[in-house]
mmCIF file of C-alpha atoms and ligand atoms in Angstrom:
data_model
loop_
_atom_site.group_PDB
_atom_site.id
_atom_site.type_symbol
_atom_site.label_atom_id
_atom_site.label_comp_id
_atom_site.label_asym_id
_atom_site.label_seq_id
_atom_site.Cartn_x
_atom_site.Cartn_y
_atom_site.Cartn_z
ATOM 1 C CA MET A 1 9.660 9.671 -27.807
ATOM 2 C CA LYS A 2 10.072 12.335 -25.113
ATOM 3 C CA ILE A 3 11.780 11.907 -21.736
ATOM 4 C CA ILE A 4 11.152 14.397 -18.949
ATOM 5 C CA ASN A 5 13.091 14.105 -15.724
ATOM 6 C CA VAL A 6 11.215 15.022 -12.553
ATOM 7 C CA ASN A 7 13.381 16.146 -9.673
ATOM 8 C CA ALA A 8 11.279 15.987 -6.535
ATOM 9 C CA SER A 9 12.081 14.211 -3.231
ATOM 10 C CA LYS A 10 12.772 11.359 -5.611
ATOM 11 C CA GLU A 11 14.088 11.720 -9.149
ATOM 12 C CA TYR A 12 12.378 9.820 -11.957
ATOM 13 C CA ASP A 13 11.649 9.924 -15.655
ATOM 14 C CA VAL A 14 8.342 10.410 -17.421
ATOM 15 C CA ILE A 15 8.672 8.715 -20.812
ATOM 16 C CA ILE A 16 6.061 9.448 -23.465
ATOM 17 C CA GLY A 17 5.778 7.835 -26.876
ATOM 18 C CA GLU A 18 3.963 5.454 -29.146
ATOM 19 C CA GLY A 19 4.373 1.736 -28.470
ATOM 20 C CA LEU A 20 6.262 2.039 -25.179
ATOM 21 C CA LEU A 21 4.226 -0.560 -23.297
ATOM 22 C CA SER A 22 6.248 -3.425 -24.757
ATOM 23 C CA SER A 23 9.383 -1.919 -23.166
ATOM 24 C CA LEU A 24 7.828 -1.831 -19.662
ATOM 25 C CA GLY A 25 9.577 -5.018 -18.492
ATOM 26 C CA GLU A 26 13.117 -4.112 -19.545
ATOM 27 C CA ARG A 27 12.750 -0.577 -18.179
ATOM 28 C CA CYS A 28 11.536 -1.937 -14.820
ATOM 29 C CA VAL A 29 14.400 -4.434 -14.649
ATOM 30 C CA SER A 30 17.026 -1.801 -15.325
ATOM 31 C CA LEU A 31 15.528 0.537 -12.715
ATOM 32 C CA LEU A 32 14.250 -1.809 -10.053
ATOM 33 C CA GLY A 33 15.911 -5.173 -10.692
ATOM 34 C CA LYS A 34 14.222 -8.504 -11.289
ATOM 35 C CA GLY A 35 11.756 -8.381 -8.414
ATOM 36 C CA ARG A 36 8.141 -9.429 -8.598
ATOM 37 C CA ALA A 37 5.391 -7.092 -9.693
ATOM 38 C CA VAL A 38 1.716 -6.756 -8.911
ATOM 39 C CA ILE A 39 -0.054 -5.253 -11.910
ATOM 40 C CA VAL A 40 -3.135 -3.307 -10.830
ATOM 41 C CA THR A 41 -5.760 -2.389 -13.375
ATOM 42 C CA ASP A 42 -9.510 -1.894 -13.717
ATOM 43 C CA SER A 43 -12.098 -4.008 -15.488
ATOM 44 C CA ASN A 44 -12.069 -1.752 -18.601
ATOM 45 C CA VAL A 45 -8.333 -1.323 -19.107
ATOM 46 C CA LYS A 46 -7.792 -5.043 -18.467
ATOM 47 C CA GLU A 47 -9.493 -5.856 -21.779
ATOM 48 C CA TYR A 48 -7.131 -3.704 -23.824
ATOM 49 C CA TRP A 49 -3.696 -3.459 -22.214
ATOM 50 C CA LEU A 50 -3.207 -6.023 -19.448
ATOM 51 C CA ASP A 51 -1.871 -8.840 -21.643
ATOM 52 C CA GLU A 52 0.749 -6.646 -23.267
ATOM 53 C CA ALA A 53 1.931 -5.205 -19.948
ATOM 54 C CA LYS A 54 2.101 -8.653 -18.354
ATOM 55 C CA LYS A 55 3.932 -10.192 -21.292
ATOM 56 C CA SER A 56 6.505 -7.416 -21.311
ATOM 57 C CA LEU A 57 7.209 -7.859 -17.585
ATOM 58 C CA GLN A 58 7.357 -11.650 -17.852
ATOM 59 C CA LEU A 59 9.669 -11.600 -20.888
ATOM 60 C CA ALA A 60 12.028 -9.435 -18.854
ATOM 61 C CA GLY A 61 12.057 -12.109 -16.132
ATOM 62 C CA ILE A 62 9.658 -10.451 -13.683
ATOM 63 C CA GLN A 63 7.085 -12.668 -11.960
ATOM 64 C CA THR A 64 3.669 -11.034 -12.024
ATOM 65 C CA SER A 65 0.396 -11.205 -10.145
ATOM 66 C CA VAL A 66 -2.670 -9.247 -11.231
ATOM 67 C CA PHE A 67 -5.226 -7.307 -9.173
ATOM 68 C CA VAL A 68 -8.299 -6.183 -11.129
ATOM 69 C CA PHE A 69 -10.983 -3.944 -9.600
ATOM 70 C CA PRO A 70 -14.300 -2.665 -11.037
ATOM 71 C CA ALA A 71 -13.795 0.448 -13.187
ATOM 72 C CA GLY A 72 -15.170 3.692 -11.770
ATOM 73 C CA GLU A 73 -14.753 6.361 -9.122
ATOM 74 C CA GLU A 74 -16.703 4.198 -6.575
ATOM 75 C CA SER A 75 -13.670 1.909 -6.453
ATOM 76 C CA LYS A 76 -11.443 4.721 -5.243
ATOM 77 C CA SER A 77 -12.301 3.721 -1.711
ATOM 78 C CA LYS A 78 -10.615 2.569 1.461
ATOM 79 C CA GLU A 79 -12.228 -0.857 0.897
ATOM 80 C CA THR A 80 -10.522 -1.398 -2.487
ATOM 81 C CA LEU A 81 -7.316 0.126 -1.134
ATOM 82 C CA PHE A 82 -7.235 -2.380 1.739
ATOM 83 C CA GLU A 83 -8.110 -5.279 -0.589
ATOM 84 C CA LEU A 84 -5.138 -4.299 -2.708
ATOM 85 C CA ILE A 85 -2.805 -4.082 0.273
ATOM 86 C CA GLU A 86 -4.040 -7.481 1.514
ATOM 87 C CA PHE A 87 -3.428 -8.848 -1.985
ATOM 88 C CA MET A 88 0.161 -7.544 -1.868
ATOM 89 C CA ALA A 89 0.606 -9.294 1.472
ATOM 90 C CA GLU A 90 -0.988 -12.581 0.304
ATOM 91 C CA ASN A 91 1.414 -12.548 -2.631
ATOM 92 C CA ARG A 92 4.273 -11.969 -0.191
ATOM 93 C CA LEU A 93 5.615 -8.934 -1.983
ATOM 94 C CA THR A 94 8.805 -7.661 -0.356
ATOM 95 C CA ARG A 95 10.531 -4.298 -0.519
ATOM 96 C CA SER A 96 12.470 -5.563 -3.570
ATOM 97 C CA ASP A 97 9.176 -5.945 -5.414
ATOM 98 C CA PHE A 98 6.967 -3.278 -6.939
ATOM 99 C CA ALA A 99 3.491 -2.366 -8.159
ATOM 100 C CA VAL A 100 2.439 -1.270 -11.635
ATOM 101 C CA ALA A 101 -0.539 1.105 -11.927
ATOM 102 C CA LEU A 102 -1.959 0.359 -15.366
ATOM 103 C CA GLY A 103 -4.872 2.736 -15.926
ATOM 104 C CA GLY A 104 -6.299 6.168 -15.287
ATOM 105 C CA GLY A 105 -6.358 8.456 -12.283
ATOM 106 C CA VAL A 106 -8.305 6.142 -9.972
ATOM 107 C CA THR A 107 -5.812 3.334 -10.524
ATOM 108 C CA GLY A 108 -2.724 5.529 -10.240
ATOM 109 C CA ASP A 109 -3.889 7.348 -7.113
ATOM 110 C CA MET A 110 -4.889 4.141 -5.357
ATOM 111 C CA VAL A 111 -1.799 2.122 -6.289
ATOM 112 C CA GLY A 112 0.419 5.013 -5.241
ATOM 113 C CA LEU A 113 -1.232 5.137 -1.832
ATOM 114 C CA ALA A 114 -1.133 1.340 -1.384
ATOM 115 C CA SER A 115 2.560 1.356 -2.346
ATOM 116 C CA SER A 116 3.319 4.074 0.189
ATOM 117 C CA LEU A 117 1.639 2.057 2.960
ATOM 118 C CA TYR A 118 2.530 -1.576 2.284
ATOM 119 C CA LEU A 119 5.732 -2.466 4.168
ATOM 120 C CA ARG A 120 6.063 1.296 4.814
ATOM 121 C CA GLY A 121 6.771 1.781 1.138
ATOM 122 C CA ILE A 122 7.480 -0.249 -1.988
ATOM 123 C CA GLU A 123 8.305 1.126 -5.428
ATOM 124 C CA PHE A 124 5.583 1.689 -7.987
ATOM 125 C CA VAL A 125 5.436 2.495 -11.678
ATOM 126 C CA GLN A 126 2.737 4.596 -13.290
ATOM 127 C CA VAL A 127 1.478 3.450 -16.693
ATOM 128 C CA PRO A 128 -1.241 6.030 -17.450
ATOM 129 C CA THR A 129 -3.820 4.952 -20.021
ATOM 130 C CA THR A 130 -6.007 8.068 -19.996
ATOM 131 C CA LEU A 131 -5.076 11.559 -21.131
ATOM 132 C CA LEU A 132 -5.979 12.970 -17.717
ATOM 133 C CA ALA A 133 -3.625 10.550 -15.967
ATOM 134 C CA ALA A 134 -0.885 11.170 -18.561
ATOM 135 C CA VAL A 135 -0.881 14.962 -18.203
ATOM 136 C CA ASP A 136 -1.731 15.261 -14.534
ATOM 137 C CA SER A 137 -2.366 12.543 -11.981
ATOM 138 C CA SER A 138 0.478 10.135 -12.851
ATOM 139 C CA VAL A 139 3.106 12.853 -12.324
ATOM 140 C CA GLY A 140 3.949 14.601 -9.070
ATOM 141 C CA GLY A 141 3.217 11.997 -6.412
ATOM 142 C CA LYS A 142 -0.242 12.933 -5.165
ATOM 143 C CA THR A 143 -1.942 9.675 -4.153
ATOM 144 C CA ALA A 144 -5.309 9.245 -2.459
ATOM 145 C CA VAL A 145 -8.634 7.514 -2.093
ATOM 146 C CA ASN A 146 -11.996 9.123 -1.372
ATOM 147 C CA LEU A 147 -13.777 9.199 1.976
ATOM 148 C CA LYS A 148 -17.527 9.619 2.534
ATOM 149 C CA ALA A 149 -16.888 13.274 3.350
ATOM 150 C CA GLY A 150 -15.198 14.005 0.034
ATOM 151 C CA LYS A 151 -12.753 13.222 -2.727
ATOM 152 C CA ASN A 152 -9.082 12.429 -2.131
ATOM 153 C CA LEU A 153 -9.325 13.021 1.608
ATOM 154 C CA MET A 154 -7.041 10.100 2.557
ATOM 155 C CA GLY A 155 -3.717 10.196 0.792
ATOM 156 C CA ALA A 156 0.008 10.774 0.795
ATOM 157 C CA PHE A 157 2.693 12.399 -1.301
ATOM 158 C CA TYR A 158 4.563 9.434 -2.755
ATOM 159 C CA GLN A 159 6.505 9.647 -5.991
ATOM 160 C CA PRO A 160 6.643 6.797 -8.534
ATOM 161 C CA ALA A 161 9.890 5.233 -9.777
ATOM 162 C CA LEU A 162 8.896 5.740 -13.411
ATOM 163 C CA VAL A 163 5.989 7.025 -15.498
ATOM 164 C CA LEU A 164 5.635 5.253 -18.835
ATOM 165 C CA CYS A 165 3.006 6.675 -21.158
ATOM 166 C CA ASP A 166 2.274 4.725 -24.326
ATOM 167 C CA THR A 167 0.201 7.117 -26.464
ATOM 168 C CA ARG A 168 -1.429 4.122 -28.209
ATOM 169 C CA THR A 169 -3.496 3.589 -25.044
ATOM 170 C CA LEU A 170 -5.279 6.899 -25.691
ATOM 171 C CA GLY A 171 -6.582 5.458 -28.959
ATOM 172 C CA THR A 172 -8.972 3.107 -27.132
ATOM 173 C CA LEU A 173 -10.500 5.871 -24.986
ATOM 174 C CA PRO A 174 -14.147 6.844 -25.468
ATOM 175 C CA GLU A 175 -14.381 10.462 -26.749
ATOM 176 C CA ASN A 176 -15.780 11.762 -23.448
ATOM 177 C CA ILE A 177 -12.866 10.319 -21.480
ATOM 178 C CA PHE A 178 -10.380 11.837 -23.915
ATOM 179 C CA ALA A 179 -12.211 15.176 -23.546
ATOM 180 C CA ASP A 180 -11.818 14.924 -19.756
ATOM 181 C CA GLY A 181 -8.072 14.980 -20.186
ATOM 182 C CA MET A 182 -8.322 17.949 -22.535
ATOM 183 C CA ALA A 183 -9.859 19.978 -19.691
ATOM 184 C CA GLU A 184 -6.598 19.544 -17.761
ATOM 185 C CA VAL A 185 -4.560 20.397 -20.882
ATOM 186 C CA ILE A 186 -6.567 23.622 -21.367
ATOM 187 C CA LYS A 187 -6.027 24.301 -17.672
ATOM 188 C CA TYR A 188 -2.212 24.126 -18.052
ATOM 189 C CA GLY A 189 -2.479 26.571 -20.940
ATOM 190 C CA VAL A 190 -4.495 29.108 -18.939
ATOM 191 C CA ILE A 191 -2.223 28.838 -15.880
ATOM 192 C CA PHE A 192 1.211 28.788 -17.462
ATOM 193 C CA ASP A 193 1.433 28.821 -21.223
ATOM 194 C CA LYS A 194 -0.576 30.901 -23.695
ATOM 195 C CA ASP A 195 1.096 29.157 -26.669
ATOM 196 C CA LEU A 196 -0.118 25.792 -25.388
ATOM 197 C CA PHE A 197 -3.597 27.255 -24.889
ATOM 198 C CA ASP A 198 -3.635 28.631 -28.438
ATOM 199 C CA LYS A 199 -2.393 25.316 -29.812
ATOM 200 C CA VAL A 200 -5.196 23.252 -28.226
ATOM 201 C CA SER A 201 -8.073 25.721 -28.124
ATOM 202 C CA GLY A 202 -9.309 24.833 -31.609
ATOM 203 C CA GLY A 203 -9.584 21.122 -30.751
ATOM 204 C CA ASP A 204 -8.273 18.554 -33.243
ATOM 205 C CA VAL A 205 -5.247 17.721 -31.107
ATOM 206 C CA LYS A 206 -4.802 14.004 -31.627
ATOM 207 C CA SER A 207 -2.119 14.133 -34.303
ATOM 208 C CA ASP A 208 0.143 16.098 -31.965
ATOM 209 C CA ILE A 209 -0.758 14.454 -28.697
ATOM 210 C CA GLU A 210 2.767 13.308 -27.759
ATOM 211 C CA SER A 211 4.167 16.842 -27.709
ATOM 212 C CA ILE A 212 1.047 18.217 -26.008
ATOM 213 C CA ILE A 213 1.393 15.657 -23.195
ATOM 214 C CA ALA A 214 5.119 16.353 -22.961
ATOM 215 C CA ARG A 215 4.526 20.117 -22.624
ATOM 216 C CA CYS A 216 1.978 19.560 -19.838
ATOM 217 C CA VAL A 217 4.378 17.226 -18.038
ATOM 218 C CA GLU A 218 7.191 19.809 -18.321
ATOM 219 C CA LEU A 219 4.930 22.420 -16.773
ATOM 220 C CA LYS A 220 3.931 20.050 -14.009
ATOM 221 C CA ARG A 221 7.566 18.991 -13.461
ATOM 222 C CA ASP A 222 8.526 22.633 -12.908
ATOM 223 C CA VAL A 223 5.792 23.362 -10.411
ATOM 224 C CA VAL A 224 6.345 20.088 -8.518
ATOM 225 C CA ALA A 225 10.104 20.774 -8.307
ATOM 226 C CA LYS A 226 9.302 24.157 -6.717
ATOM 227 C CA ASP A 227 6.525 23.025 -4.398
ATOM 228 C CA GLU A 228 6.204 19.248 -4.138
ATOM 229 C CA PHE A 229 4.088 19.363 -0.973
ATOM 230 C CA ASP A 230 1.464 21.790 -2.237
ATOM 231 C CA LYS A 231 2.149 24.683 0.084
ATOM 232 C CA GLY A 232 2.291 27.387 -2.596
ATOM 233 C CA ASP A 233 2.718 27.428 -6.364
ATOM 234 C CA ARG A 234 1.444 23.873 -6.875
ATOM 235 C CA GLN A 235 -1.967 25.130 -5.783
ATOM 236 C CA LEU A 236 -2.108 26.994 -9.105
ATOM 237 C CA LEU A 237 -2.960 23.586 -10.587
ATOM 238 C CA ASN A 238 -6.283 23.911 -8.769
ATOM 239 C CA PHE A 239 -7.502 26.478 -11.319
ATOM 240 C CA GLY A 240 -11.162 25.653 -11.922
ATOM 241 C CA HIS A 241 -11.145 22.994 -9.201
ATOM 242 C CA THR A 242 -12.846 24.971 -6.379
ATOM 243 C CA MET A 243 -16.227 24.799 -8.095
ATOM 244 C CA ALA A 244 -15.387 21.596 -9.983
ATOM 245 C CA HIS A 245 -15.452 19.504 -6.833
ATOM 246 C CA SER A 246 -18.867 20.957 -5.923
ATOM 247 C CA ILE A 247 -20.169 20.237 -9.423
ATOM 248 C CA GLU A 248 -18.976 16.627 -9.304
ATOM 249 C CA LYS A 249 -20.543 16.093 -5.898
ATOM 250 C CA LEU A 250 -23.867 17.797 -6.727
ATOM 251 C CA SER A 251 -24.170 15.621 -9.838
ATOM 252 C CA ASN A 252 -23.521 12.490 -7.757
ATOM 253 C CA PHE A 253 -20.405 12.079 -9.884
ATOM 254 C CA GLU A 254 -22.493 11.816 -13.082
ATOM 255 C CA ILE A 255 -20.489 14.841 -14.273
ATOM 256 C CA SER A 256 -16.903 13.665 -14.675
ATOM 257 C CA HIS A 257 -13.905 15.410 -13.154
ATOM 258 C CA GLY A 258 -12.725 16.839 -16.496
ATOM 259 C CA SER A 259 -16.171 18.187 -17.395
ATOM 260 C CA ALA A 260 -16.498 19.710 -13.936
ATOM 261 C CA VAL A 261 -13.067 21.351 -14.262
ATOM 262 C CA ALA A 262 -14.089 22.732 -17.669
ATOM 263 C CA ILE A 263 -17.161 24.404 -16.096
ATOM 264 C CA GLY A 264 -15.166 25.420 -13.009
ATOM 265 C CA MET A 265 -12.618 27.236 -15.195
ATOM 266 C CA VAL A 266 -15.384 29.256 -16.862
ATOM 267 C CA ILE A 267 -16.841 30.222 -13.466
ATOM 268 C CA ALA A 268 -13.403 31.153 -12.077
ATOM 269 C CA ALA A 269 -12.491 33.267 -15.111
ATOM 270 C CA LYS A 270 -15.843 35.045 -15.224
ATOM 271 C CA ALA A 271 -15.904 35.833 -11.504
ATOM 272 C CA SER A 272 -12.235 36.876 -11.426
ATOM 273 C CA TYR A 273 -12.839 39.447 -14.133
ATOM 274 C CA ALA A 274 -16.130 40.674 -12.700
ATOM 275 C CA LEU A 275 -14.533 41.125 -9.269
ATOM 276 C CA GLY A 276 -11.631 43.110 -10.745
ATOM 277 C CA TRP A 277 -8.967 40.492 -10.003
ATOM 278 C CA SER A 278 -8.017 39.720 -13.639
ATOM 279 C CA GLU A 279 -6.281 42.116 -16.009
ATOM 280 C CA GLU A 280 -7.890 40.394 -18.979
ATOM 281 C CA ASP A 281 -11.234 38.634 -19.410
ATOM 282 C CA CYS A 282 -10.287 35.049 -20.309
ATOM 283 C CA THR A 283 -13.861 33.742 -20.106
ATOM 284 C CA GLN A 284 -14.812 33.636 -23.788
ATOM 285 C CA ALA A 285 -11.492 32.073 -24.817
ATOM 286 C CA ILE A 286 -12.005 29.306 -22.244
ATOM 287 C CA ILE A 287 -15.623 28.780 -23.342
ATOM 288 C CA ASP A 288 -14.482 28.418 -26.968
ATOM 289 C CA ALA A 289 -11.653 26.051 -26.054
ATOM 290 C CA ASN A 290 -14.027 23.895 -24.007
ATOM 291 C CA LYS A 291 -16.616 23.728 -26.780
ATOM 292 C CA ASN A 292 -14.018 22.895 -29.425
ATOM 293 C CA ASN A 293 -12.780 20.060 -27.229
ATOM 294 C CA ASN A 294 -16.236 18.580 -26.516
ATOM 295 C CA LEU A 295 -16.397 19.953 -22.991
ATOM 296 C CA PRO A 296 -19.298 21.661 -21.216
ATOM 297 C CA VAL A 297 -19.283 25.348 -20.263
ATOM 298 C CA GLU A 298 -22.064 25.671 -17.675
ATOM 299 C CA CYS A 299 -24.151 23.834 -15.110
ATOM 300 C CA SER A 300 -27.583 24.391 -13.617
ATOM 301 C CA PHE A 301 -26.755 23.876 -9.919
ATOM 302 C CA ALA A 302 -27.842 26.570 -7.481
ATOM 303 C CA PRO A 303 -25.031 29.017 -6.599
ATOM 304 C CA THR A 304 -25.557 28.556 -2.857
ATOM 305 C CA ASP A 305 -25.185 24.770 -3.194
ATOM 306 C CA LEU A 306 -21.999 25.216 -5.204
ATOM 307 C CA ALA A 307 -20.539 27.535 -2.579
ATOM 308 C CA ASP A 308 -21.685 25.424 0.412
ATOM 309 C CA ILE A 309 -19.875 22.374 -0.919
ATOM 310 C CA ALA A 310 -16.800 24.343 -1.954
ATOM 311 C CA LEU A 311 -16.531 25.471 1.665
ATOM 312 C CA SER A 312 -16.151 21.908 2.887
ATOM 313 C CA ASP A 313 -13.310 21.273 0.436
ATOM 314 C CA LYS A 314 -9.822 20.578 1.742
ATOM 315 C CA LYS A 315 -8.449 23.596 -0.140
ATOM 316 C CA ARG A 316 -10.007 25.762 2.546
ATOM 317 C CA SER A 317 -7.614 27.063 5.166
ATOM 318 C CA GLY A 318 -9.315 28.663 8.175
ATOM 319 C CA GLY A 319 -11.469 31.560 7.049
ATOM 320 C CA THR A 320 -9.972 31.862 3.577
ATOM 321 C CA ILE A 321 -9.583 29.829 0.429
ATOM 322 C CA ASN A 322 -6.704 30.030 -2.056
ATOM 323 C CA PHE A 323 -8.563 30.856 -5.246
ATOM 324 C CA VAL A 324 -6.753 30.632 -8.584
ATOM 325 C CA VAL A 325 -7.216 33.757 -10.679
ATOM 326 C CA PRO A 326 -6.269 34.072 -14.353
ATOM 327 C CA LYS A 327 -4.364 37.378 -14.373
ATOM 328 C CA VAL A 328 -3.964 37.186 -18.150
ATOM 329 C CA MET A 329 -4.153 34.183 -20.456
ATOM 330 C CA GLY A 330 -1.102 32.023 -19.621
ATOM 331 C CA GLU A 331 -0.521 33.461 -16.154
ATOM 332 C CA CYS A 332 -2.509 32.671 -13.047
ATOM 333 C CA VAL A 333 -2.009 33.884 -9.485
ATOM 334 C CA LEU A 334 -3.224 32.669 -6.094
ATOM 335 C CA LYS A 335 -5.588 34.976 -4.242
ATOM 336 C CA LYS A 336 -6.619 34.498 -0.626
ATOM 337 C CA VAL A 337 -10.363 34.948 -0.670
ATOM 338 C CA PRO A 338 -12.578 35.070 2.443
ATOM 339 C CA VAL A 339 -14.834 32.034 2.336
ATOM 340 C CA ASP A 340 -18.049 34.095 2.161
ATOM 341 C CA VAL A 341 -16.843 35.572 -1.165
ATOM 342 C CA LEU A 342 -17.335 32.074 -2.594
ATOM 343 C CA TYR A 343 -21.073 32.815 -2.594
ATOM 344 C CA GLU A 344 -20.432 35.899 -4.739
ATOM 345 C CA ILE A 345 -18.227 33.866 -7.093
ATOM 346 C CA ALA A 346 -20.902 31.210 -7.456
ATOM 347 C CA GLU A 347 -23.620 33.859 -8.053
ATOM 348 C CA LEU A 348 -21.583 35.229 -10.952
ATOM 349 C CA LYS A 349 -21.490 31.847 -12.743
HETATM 350 N N1 LIG B 401 -3.535 17.428 -9.740
HETATM 351 C C1 LIG B 401 -2.977 18.556 -9.130
HETATM 352 C C2 LIG B 401 -1.663 18.300 -8.503
HETATM 353 O O1 LIG B 401 -1.041 17.281 -8.766
HETATM 354 O O2 LIG B 401 -1.229 19.098 -7.736
#
């Protein structure tokens, strides 16, 4: 088991290990007292992990109610968010009570936002059940739902009280969903840690997944402690994401976030080297790492479409965009790029 303490506007632990779900109830009681809990999960995760989570909370003396929503990105909407908040109200949750986000990124982001809004803020606990949520979205307090105009456009920074990651939950993931998380792991390696990149670039990571998750969480902890509100260094975590959001949108979300990030990293590395911004060409290493981890390396969308959509992204600031450049493997830097250069970047894909 690994425990990583995050010291942001609120201090909390991220606990990673096999079989931790059965300790959820006692950990919540010792942190938050014997309030009531709403467990929020989706229709897929419900089948595998809801009973165990509920039993653990109930055995610890916590009364539970359960909110289940249809699995999928379409549920990350203001409609589901408001249904959840109404559900909290119908169940008369008070500020002594809390929410449990049992699931992947959609669940965690939405429960975090609902918890920040209901009664002007109740506690919530992240129980990530996907690799992507474990290494990225459950840690650091970014919460959001999507709007028609784009992904994650309505949200808040709101830190959880605890993140409890039971690595057994990753065992029930379809291979493509596991691969999605690996895109974020590869991303951490390129941005901050060449040793991590080398460790995961050959694939075959499952036997060491606890320490891989823990390393990613340490890296995220450090960047969140420096820049919780995403004004500077935290934006490094957007490596590969400028084009990824365009790719997801152009595919009508048929291409998953992780796959889009995998392709976005290749485009960013290739363009950064071609434009003379990188000291080292990281492109082939990223292509190999993606392939070895069952991730794609290219897409067929037109460069102008990719750039047009990237321009409407929230990462834009006036006439420039903060583009993440791999200086060398394991070290990325932010570069302010005029928005029209995005067309050049996309052409180089
Ligand atoms: N997922 C990127 C961040 O938390 O900043």
